[in-house]
Amino acid sequence: MLQKPRNGACASAQAHSSRDLGPVGDTGVLNVSSGPSSSKDTLNSSSQGSHSSQTATYPGLRTQKQLELKVAELVQFLLIKDQKKMPIKRTGILKHVIRDYKDIFPDLLKLAVERLEYVFGYKLVELEPKRNTYILVNALEPLEEDASVRGDQGTPTTGLLMIILGLIFMNGNGIAESEVWDFLQRLGVYPTRKHFIFGDPKKLITEDFVRQRYLEYQRIPHTDPAEYQFQWGPRTNLETSKMKVLKFVAKVHNQDPTDWPAQYCEALVDEENRASPELSGPILSS
Amino acid sequence: MADENNSLKEEEEKVKPEYGAVACEGVEVKLDEMKPDEMKPVEVKPDEMKPVEMKPVEVKLDEMKPDEMKPVEVKPVEVKPDEMKPVEVKLDEVKPVEVKLDEVKPVEVKADKVKADEEKPAEEKRAEEDEEWMKMEVEMGADSYSEDVSSEEPELDLSLLELTVDREKCRHIRRQYRQLIYTVQQHREDIVNTASDTLTEALEEANVLFDGVSRTREAALDAQFLVLASDLGKEKAKQLNSDMNSFNYVAFCDLLFSFVGLNWIEDEFEELSDCGDSVALSFWEAVHKESMCWIKQAETFHFIFGSFKAEPSTRKRRLEYKRAHKMEENGDMPTKLRKLDVHANQETTEKEVERILGLLQTYFQKYPDTPVSYFEFVIDPHSFSRTVENIFYVSFIIRDGFARIRLDQDRLPVLEPTNINKVDEDTDASSYSRKQGVISLSLQDWKNIVSTFEISEAMIKNTY
């Protein structure tokens, strides 16, 4: 394969801008370099992919420029789709961005993931294993000093969310809806009254947060009239942890997290679980 | 006889291996007349609850109709008195089967009894059935069964009486069960949250009730109650756990305020909503700022100058606005505006002009040969904007030639009608030197005119 020596050359070059087309470049050889961790395997597989695609689809020969464009489109798509904080579906990605580049979708996605991480500092994470929905999570740990610099985008719902998450965790990983409202009413948030910041709080909590997968809203069995309870959703476990929520609660109380021994133990166990099977965690697996 | 015996035996054996005993402590379910697809096992799951002493009682199924036999988790069976028909069981259908997990008891006795029954008169058949059942219970009484099973040598009269009483008794039991379930459900909150013995008492009551249970219907209700009680028990156990950690909500709430720096809230105001919006906003922003340190949220991406497709977002905003308005609002309802049809401007003008022309001509008919003072006609002492509109419309009238404006002796403008008869002058009208006048009127001028001319009311009346 004529590509190999080229790969060796561009591996040392800049991460993503390998404009190396090679002597057969004008015919559009698929030459994808995958950053500093470039592996010949992906290149070979992608080249094989291109060979198979040559026979399969009409625009089988793709130039480097086209690929770059596609990756850029994908990154932009993911960033904009994340505005509403709703999980991004793989079918959506394939339909709107990838279209006929389906065969190299895994490579494109991989590139996009890397770009997001290195340029923006975001991680594209699979929400639930094998469900094909993704979310963007900040790869950087938040610093307190940055709080003033952070933009005020939209309504400050994270505060409300964090309070609810704290309530759920401190109550043993599940809390009845009625108790949540009892608490929130003391803060001036009512399920039936319009709130000047949050609009419709009931909708925000029981629908928006649930759709964003921060919370789970389930019916308690054998209750009549129906009652519901809140639990942590999958996104919460990805973006924050029990220890962090406990620390938040402790900070508000101006106490130490160890003052709540049961919750502290639970949080420690959770931390251990996160630390050890890190590799088998919810990392993007295409 | 023998054939029948054999057939019965066969059927018994056929049925036996398919069904196991009820998964409850010592309760046995005997099935006669069962069809394989109807029989669903009675599932009772006592999880995490106080050990309940349930005396083992046999459950008889006298009449089993396909739709009546339902699994326990379903709502109580609707029993109508009509459904309790007398058992018309033919001899063939009687399959007294004893079902047990471990033991296999000899069935010969039943066969003999069946044989014996044939000879007895028909009306006693039913009684015989019960008799058989009772005998069965006696046989199986080898294990730890209760003693309230009827005596070994039942008499026919007694059994007949018992059957008629049974229906009432069963109905009564069912009613009691349902009442128990209802009360427990109503007091659910009370039972779970307080350290009361209500749940224990209810369980004991159910225990007592269960002694009288002899049919599946009541057993189903009992099992339903059991599920409910165990659910409540589980919640109580949960409560027990969380009490140890003592997470106080009220303290959390107050501490939130103090954390944000709003210590004075507790003293002066009752709730956060009583304070101004700005205070609440600052509270939520402070909490938000702190929360952001503990959650790795990705910042949302927005173009600096916005993106092109603005339409979808405005539509959504409008919808949200409408939805927000549907809820209860603190403030007053905004005064409703009438829909202004902007496109009908052209027609409005013409209509107005015609209307004013009509008014003018009426005036001239009433007072012929008296020109009306321009200002008096046009000015509306109550509304400056109306005045301007009137001037605008009158200018159309003058332009079209229906009226004339000229200065009188006092150099004040007056409106005069033109003679419509003089059609000839139309051609001459065009040859007339078109005089143009620009009237400027400021608010102050208008006020001065109103006071000078002492105009109390507008000549041009408005329809609305």
PDB file of N, CA and C in Angstrom, chain A residues 80 83 85 122 136-138 142 147 150 153 156 158-160 162-163 167 170-171 179 183 186-187 189-190 192-194 196-198 203 214 222-223 239-240 244 247-248 251-253 260 262-263, chain B residues 185 188-189 227 231 245 247 249-250 252-253 255-257 259 271-273 277 280-281 283-284 287-303 316 323-324 327-328 330:
ATOM      1  N   ILE A  80     -24.572  21.827  18.874  1.00  0.00           N
ATOM      2  CA  ILE A  80     -25.853  22.518  18.847  1.00  0.00           C
ATOM      3  C   ILE A  80     -26.953  21.645  19.416  1.00  0.00           C
ATOM      4  N   GLN A  83     -27.568  21.915  23.080  1.00  0.00           N
ATOM      5  CA  GLN A  83     -28.073  23.135  23.703  1.00  0.00           C
ATOM      6  C   GLN A  83     -29.245  22.864  24.638  1.00  0.00           C
ATOM      7  N   LYS A  85     -29.839  20.104  26.050  1.00  0.00           N
ATOM      8  CA  LYS A  85     -29.449  19.070  27.006  1.00  0.00           C
ATOM      9  C   LYS A  85     -30.245  17.779  26.858  1.00  0.00           C
ATOM     10  N   TYR A 122     -14.868  18.724  25.953  1.00  0.00           N
ATOM     11  CA  TYR A 122     -16.098  18.012  26.246  1.00  0.00           C
ATOM     12  C   TYR A 122     -15.922  16.555  25.891  1.00  0.00           C
ATOM     13  N   LEU A 136     -23.166  15.233  26.012  1.00  0.00           N
ATOM     14  CA  LEU A 136     -21.885  15.907  26.157  1.00  0.00           C
ATOM     15  C   LEU A 136     -21.657  16.205  27.627  1.00  0.00           C
ATOM     16  N   VAL A 137     -20.512  15.787  28.087  1.00  0.00           N
ATOM     17  CA  VAL A 137     -20.167  16.032  29.478  1.00  0.00           C
ATOM     18  C   VAL A 137     -18.880  16.826  29.495  1.00  0.00           C
ATOM     19  N   ASN A 138     -18.789  17.732  30.430  1.00  0.00           N
ATOM     20  CA  ASN A 138     -17.577  18.526  30.540  1.00  0.00           C
ATOM     21  C   ASN A 138     -16.444  17.636  31.034  1.00  0.00           C
ATOM     22  N   PRO A 142     -14.862  21.427  37.345  1.00  0.00           N
ATOM     23  CA  PRO A 142     -15.171  22.848  37.523  1.00  0.00           C
ATOM     24  C   PRO A 142     -14.378  23.453  38.677  1.00  0.00           C
ATOM     25  N   ALA A 147     -16.264  30.522  38.525  1.00  0.00           N
ATOM     26  CA  ALA A 147     -17.699  30.767  38.638  1.00  0.00           C
ATOM     27  C   ALA A 147     -18.064  32.148  38.128  1.00  0.00           C
ATOM     28  N   ARG A 150     -17.896  32.199  34.264  1.00  0.00           N
ATOM     29  CA  ARG A 150     -18.871  31.376  33.556  1.00  0.00           C
ATOM     30  C   ARG A 150     -20.063  32.198  33.121  1.00  0.00           C
ATOM     31  N   GLN A 153     -26.046  31.618  31.026  1.00  0.00           N
ATOM     32  CA  GLN A 153     -26.849  31.268  29.868  1.00  0.00           C
ATOM     33  C   GLN A 153     -28.161  30.671  30.322  1.00  0.00           C
ATOM     34  N   PRO A 156     -31.176  29.843  35.697  1.00  0.00           N
ATOM     35  CA  PRO A 156     -30.303  29.106  36.630  1.00  0.00           C
ATOM     36  C   PRO A 156     -30.984  27.859  37.179  1.00  0.00           C
ATOM     37  N   THR A 158     -29.700  24.841  37.300  1.00  0.00           N
ATOM     38  CA  THR A 158     -28.806  23.859  37.925  1.00  0.00           C
ATOM     39  C   THR A 158     -28.909  23.908  39.436  1.00  0.00           C
ATOM     40  N   GLY A 159     -29.167  25.099  39.973  1.00  0.00           N
ATOM     41  CA  GLY A 159     -29.310  25.192  41.417  1.00  0.00           C
ATOM     42  C   GLY A 159     -30.478  24.358  41.906  1.00  0.00           C
ATOM     43  N   LEU A 160     -31.595  24.522  41.221  1.00  0.00           N
ATOM     44  CA  LEU A 160     -32.780  23.743  41.574  1.00  0.00           C
ATOM     45  C   LEU A 160     -32.507  22.256  41.440  1.00  0.00           C
ATOM     46  N   MET A 162     -29.657  20.701  41.593  1.00  0.00           N
ATOM     47  CA  MET A 162     -28.736  20.208  42.606  1.00  0.00           C
ATOM     48  C   MET A 162     -29.438  20.028  43.936  1.00  0.00           C
ATOM     49  N   ILE A 163     -30.337  20.934  44.242  1.00  0.00           N
ATOM     50  CA  ILE A 163     -31.097  20.798  45.488  1.00  0.00           C
ATOM     51  C   ILE A 163     -31.903  19.510  45.467  1.00  0.00           C
ATOM     52  N   LEU A 167     -31.648  16.242  47.855  1.00  0.00           N
ATOM     53  CA  LEU A 167     -32.782  15.689  48.591  1.00  0.00           C
ATOM     54  C   LEU A 167     -32.909  14.193  48.343  1.00  0.00           C
ATOM     55  N   MET A 170     -29.902  12.256  50.015  1.00  0.00           N
ATOM     56  CA  MET A 170     -29.912  12.243  51.475  1.00  0.00           C
ATOM     57  C   MET A 170     -31.094  11.455  52.007  1.00  0.00           C
ATOM     58  N   ASN A 171     -32.107  11.266  51.179  1.00  0.00           N
ATOM     59  CA  ASN A 171     -33.268  10.519  51.621  1.00  0.00           C
ATOM     60  C   ASN A 171     -33.162   9.041  51.274  1.00  0.00           C
ATOM     61  N   GLU A 179     -42.973  15.074  48.979  1.00  0.00           N
ATOM     62  CA  GLU A 179     -41.959  15.631  49.882  1.00  0.00           C
ATOM     63  C   GLU A 179     -41.102  16.672  49.176  1.00  0.00           C
ATOM     64  N   PHE A 183     -40.722  20.669  50.320  1.00  0.00           N
ATOM     65  CA  PHE A 183     -39.472  21.386  50.529  1.00  0.00           C
ATOM     66  C   PHE A 183     -39.391  22.615  49.643  1.00  0.00           C
ATOM     67  N   ARG A 186     -41.083  25.890  50.507  1.00  0.00           N
ATOM     68  CA  ARG A 186     -40.422  26.805  51.447  1.00  0.00           C
ATOM     69  C   ARG A 186     -39.481  27.749  50.723  1.00  0.00           C
ATOM     70  N   LEU A 187     -39.084  27.332  49.517  1.00  0.00           N
ATOM     71  CA  LEU A 187     -38.216  28.198  48.733  1.00  0.00           C
ATOM     72  C   LEU A 187     -39.002  29.029  47.734  1.00  0.00           C
ATOM     73  N   VAL A 189     -41.205  27.833  45.456  1.00  0.00           N
ATOM     74  CA  VAL A 189     -41.460  27.178  44.168  1.00  0.00           C
ATOM     75  C   VAL A 189     -42.672  26.271  44.338  1.00  0.00           C
ATOM     76  N   TYR A 190     -43.725  26.572  43.631  1.00  0.00           N
ATOM     77  CA  TYR A 190     -44.962  25.820  43.780  1.00  0.00           C
ATOM     78  C   TYR A 190     -45.274  25.057  42.505  1.00  0.00           C
ATOM     79  N   THR A 192     -48.143  24.544  41.191  1.00  0.00           N
ATOM     80  CA  THR A 192     -49.243  25.078  40.407  1.00  0.00           C
ATOM     81  C   THR A 192     -49.104  26.560  40.101  1.00  0.00           C
ATOM     82  N   ARG A 193     -48.136  27.194  40.721  1.00  0.00           N
ATOM     83  CA  ARG A 193     -48.013  28.632  40.505  1.00  0.00           C
ATOM     84  C   ARG A 193     -46.872  28.930  39.563  1.00  0.00           C
ATOM     85  N   LYS A 194     -47.073  29.931  38.760  1.00  0.00           N
ATOM     86  CA  LYS A 194     -46.029  30.284  37.818  1.00  0.00           C
ATOM     87  C   LYS A 194     -44.868  30.923  38.577  1.00  0.00           C
ATOM     88  N   PHE A 196     -41.324  33.061  38.520  1.00  0.00           N
ATOM     89  CA  PHE A 196     -40.837  34.087  37.604  1.00  0.00           C
ATOM     90  C   PHE A 196     -39.514  33.707  36.945  1.00  0.00           C
ATOM     91  N   ILE A 197     -38.797  32.748  37.542  1.00  0.00           N
ATOM     92  CA  ILE A 197     -37.578  32.284  36.877  1.00  0.00           C
ATOM     93  C   ILE A 197     -37.854  30.990  36.116  1.00  0.00           C
ATOM     94  N   PHE A 198     -38.472  30.045  36.808  1.00  0.00           N
ATOM     95  CA  PHE A 198     -38.577  28.707  36.247  1.00  0.00           C
ATOM     96  C   PHE A 198     -39.817  28.489  35.402  1.00  0.00           C
ATOM     97  N   LYS A 203     -43.594  21.242  35.456  1.00  0.00           N
ATOM     98  CA  LYS A 203     -43.179  20.721  34.152  1.00  0.00           C
ATOM     99  C   LYS A 203     -41.666  20.619  34.101  1.00  0.00           C
ATOM    100  N   TYR A 214     -31.727  13.663  33.865  1.00  0.00           N
ATOM    101  CA  TYR A 214     -31.144  13.955  35.167  1.00  0.00           C
ATOM    102  C   TYR A 214     -31.893  13.221  36.260  1.00  0.00           C
ATOM    103  N   HIS A 222     -49.219   0.548  44.049  1.00  0.00           N
ATOM    104  CA  HIS A 222     -50.290   0.369  45.029  1.00  0.00           C
ATOM    105  C   HIS A 222     -50.705   1.660  45.689  1.00  0.00           C
ATOM    106  N   THR A 223     -50.506   2.767  45.021  1.00  0.00           N
ATOM    107  CA  THR A 223     -51.017   4.007  45.605  1.00  0.00           C
ATOM    108  C   THR A 223     -52.206   4.468  44.789  1.00  0.00           C
ATOM    109  N   GLU A 239     -22.442  13.047  35.127  1.00  0.00           N
ATOM    110  CA  GLU A 239     -21.952  14.415  35.290  1.00  0.00           C
ATOM    111  C   GLU A 239     -21.494  14.711  36.710  1.00  0.00           C
ATOM    112  N   THR A 240     -22.086  14.047  37.650  1.00  0.00           N
ATOM    113  CA  THR A 240     -21.670  14.313  39.013  1.00  0.00           C
ATOM    114  C   THR A 240     -21.622  12.988  39.746  1.00  0.00           C
ATOM    115  N   LYS A 244     -19.873  14.159  45.373  1.00  0.00           N
ATOM    116  CA  LYS A 244     -19.934  15.591  45.068  1.00  0.00           C
ATOM    117  C   LYS A 244     -21.216  16.206  45.621  1.00  0.00           C
ATOM    118  N   LYS A 247     -20.935  16.576  49.214  1.00  0.00           N
ATOM    119  CA  LYS A 247     -20.078  17.713  49.571  1.00  0.00           C
ATOM    120  C   LYS A 247     -20.825  19.030  49.412  1.00  0.00           C
ATOM    121  N   PHE A 248     -21.647  19.082  48.380  1.00  0.00           N
ATOM    122  CA  PHE A 248     -22.460  20.281  48.188  1.00  0.00           C
ATOM    123  C   PHE A 248     -23.380  20.494  49.383  1.00  0.00           C
ATOM    124  N   LYS A 251     -21.464  21.544  52.316  1.00  0.00           N
ATOM    125  CA  LYS A 251     -21.016  22.930  52.247  1.00  0.00           C
ATOM    126  C   LYS A 251     -22.134  23.876  52.655  1.00  0.00           C
ATOM    127  N   VAL A 252     -23.348  23.558  52.213  1.00  0.00           N
ATOM    128  CA  VAL A 252     -24.476  24.406  52.582  1.00  0.00           C
ATOM    129  C   VAL A 252     -24.689  24.380  54.086  1.00  0.00           C
ATOM    130  N   HIS A 253     -24.519  23.186  54.667  1.00  0.00           N
ATOM    131  CA  HIS A 253     -24.702  23.065  56.105  1.00  0.00           C
ATOM    132  C   HIS A 253     -23.502  23.584  56.875  1.00  0.00           C
ATOM    133  N   TRP A 260     -22.710  12.754  58.044  1.00  0.00           N
ATOM    134  CA  TRP A 260     -23.801  11.864  57.691  1.00  0.00           C
ATOM    135  C   TRP A 260     -23.177  10.512  57.337  1.00  0.00           C
ATOM    136  N   ALA A 262     -24.007   7.321  57.055  1.00  0.00           N
ATOM    137  CA  ALA A 262     -24.562   6.363  56.090  1.00  0.00           C
ATOM    138  C   ALA A 262     -24.349   6.845  54.662  1.00  0.00           C
ATOM    139  N   GLN A 263     -24.695   8.101  54.435  1.00  0.00           N
ATOM    140  CA  GLN A 263     -24.538   8.632  53.084  1.00  0.00           C
ATOM    141  C   GLN A 263     -23.070   8.700  52.689  1.00  0.00           C
TER     142      GLN A 263
ATOM    143  N   GLN B 185     -55.434   1.705  53.047  1.00  0.00           N
ATOM    144  CA  GLN B 185     -54.979   2.585  51.976  1.00  0.00           C
ATOM    145  C   GLN B 185     -55.196   4.047  52.321  1.00  0.00           C
ATOM    146  N   ARG B 188     -52.645   5.330  54.751  1.00  0.00           N
ATOM    147  CA  ARG B 188     -51.302   4.923  54.339  1.00  0.00           C
ATOM    148  C   ARG B 188     -50.228   5.848  54.896  1.00  0.00           C
ATOM    149  N   GLU B 189     -50.446   7.126  54.701  1.00  0.00           N
ATOM    150  CA  GLU B 189     -49.457   8.101  55.170  1.00  0.00           C
ATOM    151  C   GLU B 189     -49.243   7.962  56.669  1.00  0.00           C
ATOM    152  N   VAL B 227     -50.317  -8.097  50.119  1.00  0.00           N
ATOM    153  CA  VAL B 227     -49.378  -7.338  49.278  1.00  0.00           C
ATOM    154  C   VAL B 227     -49.319  -5.890  49.729  1.00  0.00           C
ATOM    155  N   ASP B 231     -46.097  -3.934  51.327  1.00  0.00           N
ATOM    156  CA  ASP B 231     -45.575  -2.691  50.745  1.00  0.00           C
ATOM    157  C   ASP B 231     -45.385  -1.639  51.820  1.00  0.00           C
ATOM    158  N   ASN B 245     -30.101   8.617  59.916  1.00  0.00           N
ATOM    159  CA  ASN B 245     -29.205   9.601  59.336  1.00  0.00           C
ATOM    160  C   ASN B 245     -29.623  11.023  59.637  1.00  0.00           C
ATOM    161  N   PHE B 247     -31.542  13.527  58.356  1.00  0.00           N
ATOM    162  CA  PHE B 247     -31.391  14.640  57.448  1.00  0.00           C
ATOM    163  C   PHE B 247     -32.615  15.517  57.604  1.00  0.00           C
ATOM    164  N   TYR B 249     -34.951  18.442  56.782  1.00  0.00           N
ATOM    165  CA  TYR B 249     -35.246  19.277  55.636  1.00  0.00           C
ATOM    166  C   TYR B 249     -35.304  20.745  56.008  1.00  0.00           C
ATOM    167  N   VAL B 250     -35.942  21.014  57.118  1.00  0.00           N
ATOM    168  CA  VAL B 250     -36.116  22.414  57.496  1.00  0.00           C
ATOM    169  C   VAL B 250     -34.759  23.064  57.713  1.00  0.00           C
ATOM    170  N   PHE B 252     -32.009  22.164  56.348  1.00  0.00           N
ATOM    171  CA  PHE B 252     -31.397  22.331  55.034  1.00  0.00           C
ATOM    172  C   PHE B 252     -31.885  23.605  54.381  1.00  0.00           C
ATOM    173  N   CYS B 253     -33.183  23.802  54.494  1.00  0.00           N
ATOM    174  CA  CYS B 253     -33.789  24.971  53.858  1.00  0.00           C
ATOM    175  C   CYS B 253     -33.220  26.248  54.456  1.00  0.00           C
ATOM    176  N   LEU B 255     -30.545  26.633  56.106  1.00  0.00           N
ATOM    177  CA  LEU B 255     -29.114  26.764  55.861  1.00  0.00           C
ATOM    178  C   LEU B 255     -28.827  27.211  54.443  1.00  0.00           C
ATOM    179  N   LEU B 256     -29.723  26.837  53.541  1.00  0.00           N
ATOM    180  CA  LEU B 256     -29.567  27.317  52.170  1.00  0.00           C
ATOM    181  C   LEU B 256     -29.608  28.834  52.144  1.00  0.00           C
ATOM    182  N   PHE B 257     -30.548  29.357  52.900  1.00  0.00           N
ATOM    183  CA  PHE B 257     -30.662  30.812  52.928  1.00  0.00           C
ATOM    184  C   PHE B 257     -29.409  31.440  53.509  1.00  0.00           C
ATOM    185  N   PHE B 259     -26.554  30.212  53.656  1.00  0.00           N
ATOM    186  CA  PHE B 259     -25.433  29.986  52.758  1.00  0.00           C
ATOM    187  C   PHE B 259     -25.370  31.080  51.707  1.00  0.00           C
ATOM    188  N   GLU B 271     -41.673  33.386  53.605  1.00  0.00           N
ATOM    189  CA  GLU B 271     -41.154  32.558  52.527  1.00  0.00           C
ATOM    190  C   GLU B 271     -40.337  33.411  51.598  1.00  0.00           C
ATOM    191  N   LEU B 272     -39.635  32.723  50.773  1.00  0.00           N
ATOM    192  CA  LEU B 272     -38.824  33.428  49.793  1.00  0.00           C
ATOM    193  C   LEU B 272     -39.701  34.195  48.810  1.00  0.00           C
ATOM    194  N   SER B 273     -40.903  33.678  48.604  1.00  0.00           N
ATOM    195  CA  SER B 273     -41.750  34.321  47.604  1.00  0.00           C
ATOM    196  C   SER B 273     -42.276  35.661  48.098  1.00  0.00           C
ATOM    197  N   ASP B 277     -38.670  40.065  43.843  1.00  0.00           N
ATOM    198  CA  ASP B 277     -38.167  39.175  42.801  1.00  0.00           C
ATOM    199  C   ASP B 277     -36.654  39.195  42.745  1.00  0.00           C
ATOM    200  N   ALA B 280     -35.119  36.931  45.325  1.00  0.00           N
ATOM    201  CA  ALA B 280     -35.256  35.521  44.942  1.00  0.00           C
ATOM    202  C   ALA B 280     -34.301  35.182  43.816  1.00  0.00           C
ATOM    203  N   LEU B 281     -34.186  36.104  42.879  1.00  0.00           N
ATOM    204  CA  LEU B 281     -33.292  35.862  41.749  1.00  0.00           C
ATOM    205  C   LEU B 281     -31.861  35.712  42.218  1.00  0.00           C
ATOM    206  N   PHE B 283     -30.908  34.762  45.096  1.00  0.00           N
ATOM    207  CA  PHE B 283     -30.807  33.486  45.805  1.00  0.00           C
ATOM    208  C   PHE B 283     -30.561  32.352  44.825  1.00  0.00           C
ATOM    209  N   TRP B 284     -31.405  32.291  43.803  1.00  0.00           N
ATOM    210  CA  TRP B 284     -31.281  31.180  42.864  1.00  0.00           C
ATOM    211  C   TRP B 284     -29.972  31.249  42.089  1.00  0.00           C
ATOM    212  N   VAL B 287     -27.245  29.911  44.374  1.00  0.00           N
ATOM    213  CA  VAL B 287     -27.297  28.444  44.477  1.00  0.00           C
ATOM    214  C   VAL B 287     -26.802  27.816  43.186  1.00  0.00           C
ATOM    215  N   HIS B 288     -27.200  28.423  42.081  1.00  0.00           N
ATOM    216  CA  HIS B 288     -26.787  27.908  40.780  1.00  0.00           C
ATOM    217  C   HIS B 288     -25.281  27.961  40.632  1.00  0.00           C
ATOM    218  N   LYS B 289     -24.711  29.079  41.047  1.00  0.00           N
ATOM    219  CA  LYS B 289     -23.267  29.249  40.932  1.00  0.00           C
ATOM    220  C   LYS B 289     -22.534  28.182  41.741  1.00  0.00           C
ATOM    221  N   GLU B 290     -23.023  27.954  42.930  1.00  0.00           N
ATOM    222  CA  GLU B 290     -22.381  26.943  43.764  1.00  0.00           C
ATOM    223  C   GLU B 290     -22.565  25.550  43.176  1.00  0.00           C
ATOM    224  N   SER B 291     -23.764  25.290  42.646  1.00  0.00           N
ATOM    225  CA  SER B 291     -24.022  23.953  42.093  1.00  0.00           C
ATOM    226  C   SER B 291     -23.128  23.662  40.905  1.00  0.00           C
ATOM    227  N   MET B 292     -22.842  24.707  40.130  1.00  0.00           N
ATOM    228  CA  MET B 292     -22.032  24.483  38.932  1.00  0.00           C
ATOM    229  C   MET B 292     -20.654  23.956  39.284  1.00  0.00           C
ATOM    230  N   CYS B 293     -20.211  24.205  40.521  1.00  0.00           N
ATOM    231  CA  CYS B 293     -18.899  23.702  40.920  1.00  0.00           C
ATOM    232  C   CYS B 293     -18.922  22.209  41.167  1.00  0.00           C
ATOM    233  N   TRP B 294     -20.102  21.661  41.317  1.00  0.00           N
ATOM    234  CA  TRP B 294     -20.168  20.256  41.680  1.00  0.00           C
ATOM    235  C   TRP B 294     -20.704  19.373  40.571  1.00  0.00           C
ATOM    236  N   ILE B 295     -20.974  19.947  39.443  1.00  0.00           N
ATOM    237  CA  ILE B 295     -21.532  19.134  38.366  1.00  0.00           C
ATOM    238  C   ILE B 295     -20.801  19.475  37.088  1.00  0.00           C
ATOM    239  N   LYS B 296     -20.444  18.451  36.338  1.00  0.00           N
ATOM    240  CA  LYS B 296     -19.619  18.689  35.151  1.00  0.00           C
ATOM    241  C   LYS B 296     -20.502  18.892  33.935  1.00  0.00           C
ATOM    242  N   GLN B 297     -21.225  19.980  33.971  1.00  0.00           N
ATOM    243  CA  GLN B 297     -22.116  20.245  32.845  1.00  0.00           C
ATOM    244  C   GLN B 297     -21.348  20.874  31.709  1.00  0.00           C
ATOM    245  N   ALA B 298     -21.668  20.451  30.522  1.00  0.00           N
ATOM    246  CA  ALA B 298     -21.071  21.090  29.354  1.00  0.00           C
ATOM    247  C   ALA B 298     -21.818  22.383  29.082  1.00  0.00           C
ATOM    248  N   GLU B 299     -21.075  23.438  28.866  1.00  0.00           N
ATOM    249  CA  GLU B 299     -21.703  24.718  28.575  1.00  0.00           C
ATOM    250  C   GLU B 299     -22.400  24.621  27.233  1.00  0.00           C
ATOM    251  N   THR B 300     -23.523  25.262  27.142  1.00  0.00           N
ATOM    252  CA  THR B 300     -24.231  25.201  25.865  1.00  0.00           C
ATOM    253  C   THR B 300     -23.553  26.115  24.853  1.00  0.00           C
ATOM    254  N   PHE B 301     -23.626  25.691  23.636  1.00  0.00           N
ATOM    255  CA  PHE B 301     -22.913  26.354  22.562  1.00  0.00           C
ATOM    256  C   PHE B 301     -23.861  27.282  21.831  1.00  0.00           C
ATOM    257  N   HIS B 302     -23.489  28.530  21.750  1.00  0.00           N
ATOM    258  CA  HIS B 302     -24.318  29.481  21.013  1.00  0.00           C
ATOM    259  C   HIS B 302     -23.441  30.316  20.100  1.00  0.00           C
ATOM    260  N   PHE B 303     -23.940  30.577  18.943  1.00  0.00           N
ATOM    261  CA  PHE B 303     -23.217  31.486  18.053  1.00  0.00           C
ATOM    262  C   PHE B 303     -23.321  32.896  18.618  1.00  0.00           C
ATOM    263  N   LYS B 316     -41.499  28.552  19.664  1.00  0.00           N
ATOM    264  CA  LYS B 316     -41.497  27.867  20.957  1.00  0.00           C
ATOM    265  C   LYS B 316     -41.723  28.855  22.071  1.00  0.00           C
ATOM    266  N   ARG B 323     -48.523  28.958  27.530  1.00  0.00           N
ATOM    267  CA  ARG B 323     -48.707  27.948  28.561  1.00  0.00           C
ATOM    268  C   ARG B 323     -48.528  28.576  29.927  1.00  0.00           C
ATOM    269  N   ALA B 324     -47.574  29.475  30.034  1.00  0.00           N
ATOM    270  CA  ALA B 324     -47.345  30.093  31.338  1.00  0.00           C
ATOM    271  C   ALA B 324     -48.562  30.901  31.752  1.00  0.00           C
ATOM    272  N   MET B 327     -51.526  29.184  33.651  1.00  0.00           N
ATOM    273  CA  MET B 327     -51.457  28.911  35.088  1.00  0.00           C
ATOM    274  C   MET B 327     -51.944  30.097  35.884  1.00  0.00           C
ATOM    275  N   GLU B 328     -52.085  29.832  37.173  1.00  0.00           N
ATOM    276  CA  GLU B 328     -52.498  30.890  38.075  1.00  0.00           C
ATOM    277  C   GLU B 328     -51.459  31.984  38.095  1.00  0.00           C
ATOM    278  N   ASN B 330     -49.998  35.681  39.691  1.00  0.00           N
ATOM    279  CA  ASN B 330     -50.081  36.528  40.869  1.00  0.00           C
ATOM    280  C   ASN B 330     -50.699  37.873  40.546  1.00  0.00           C
TER     281      ASN B 330
END
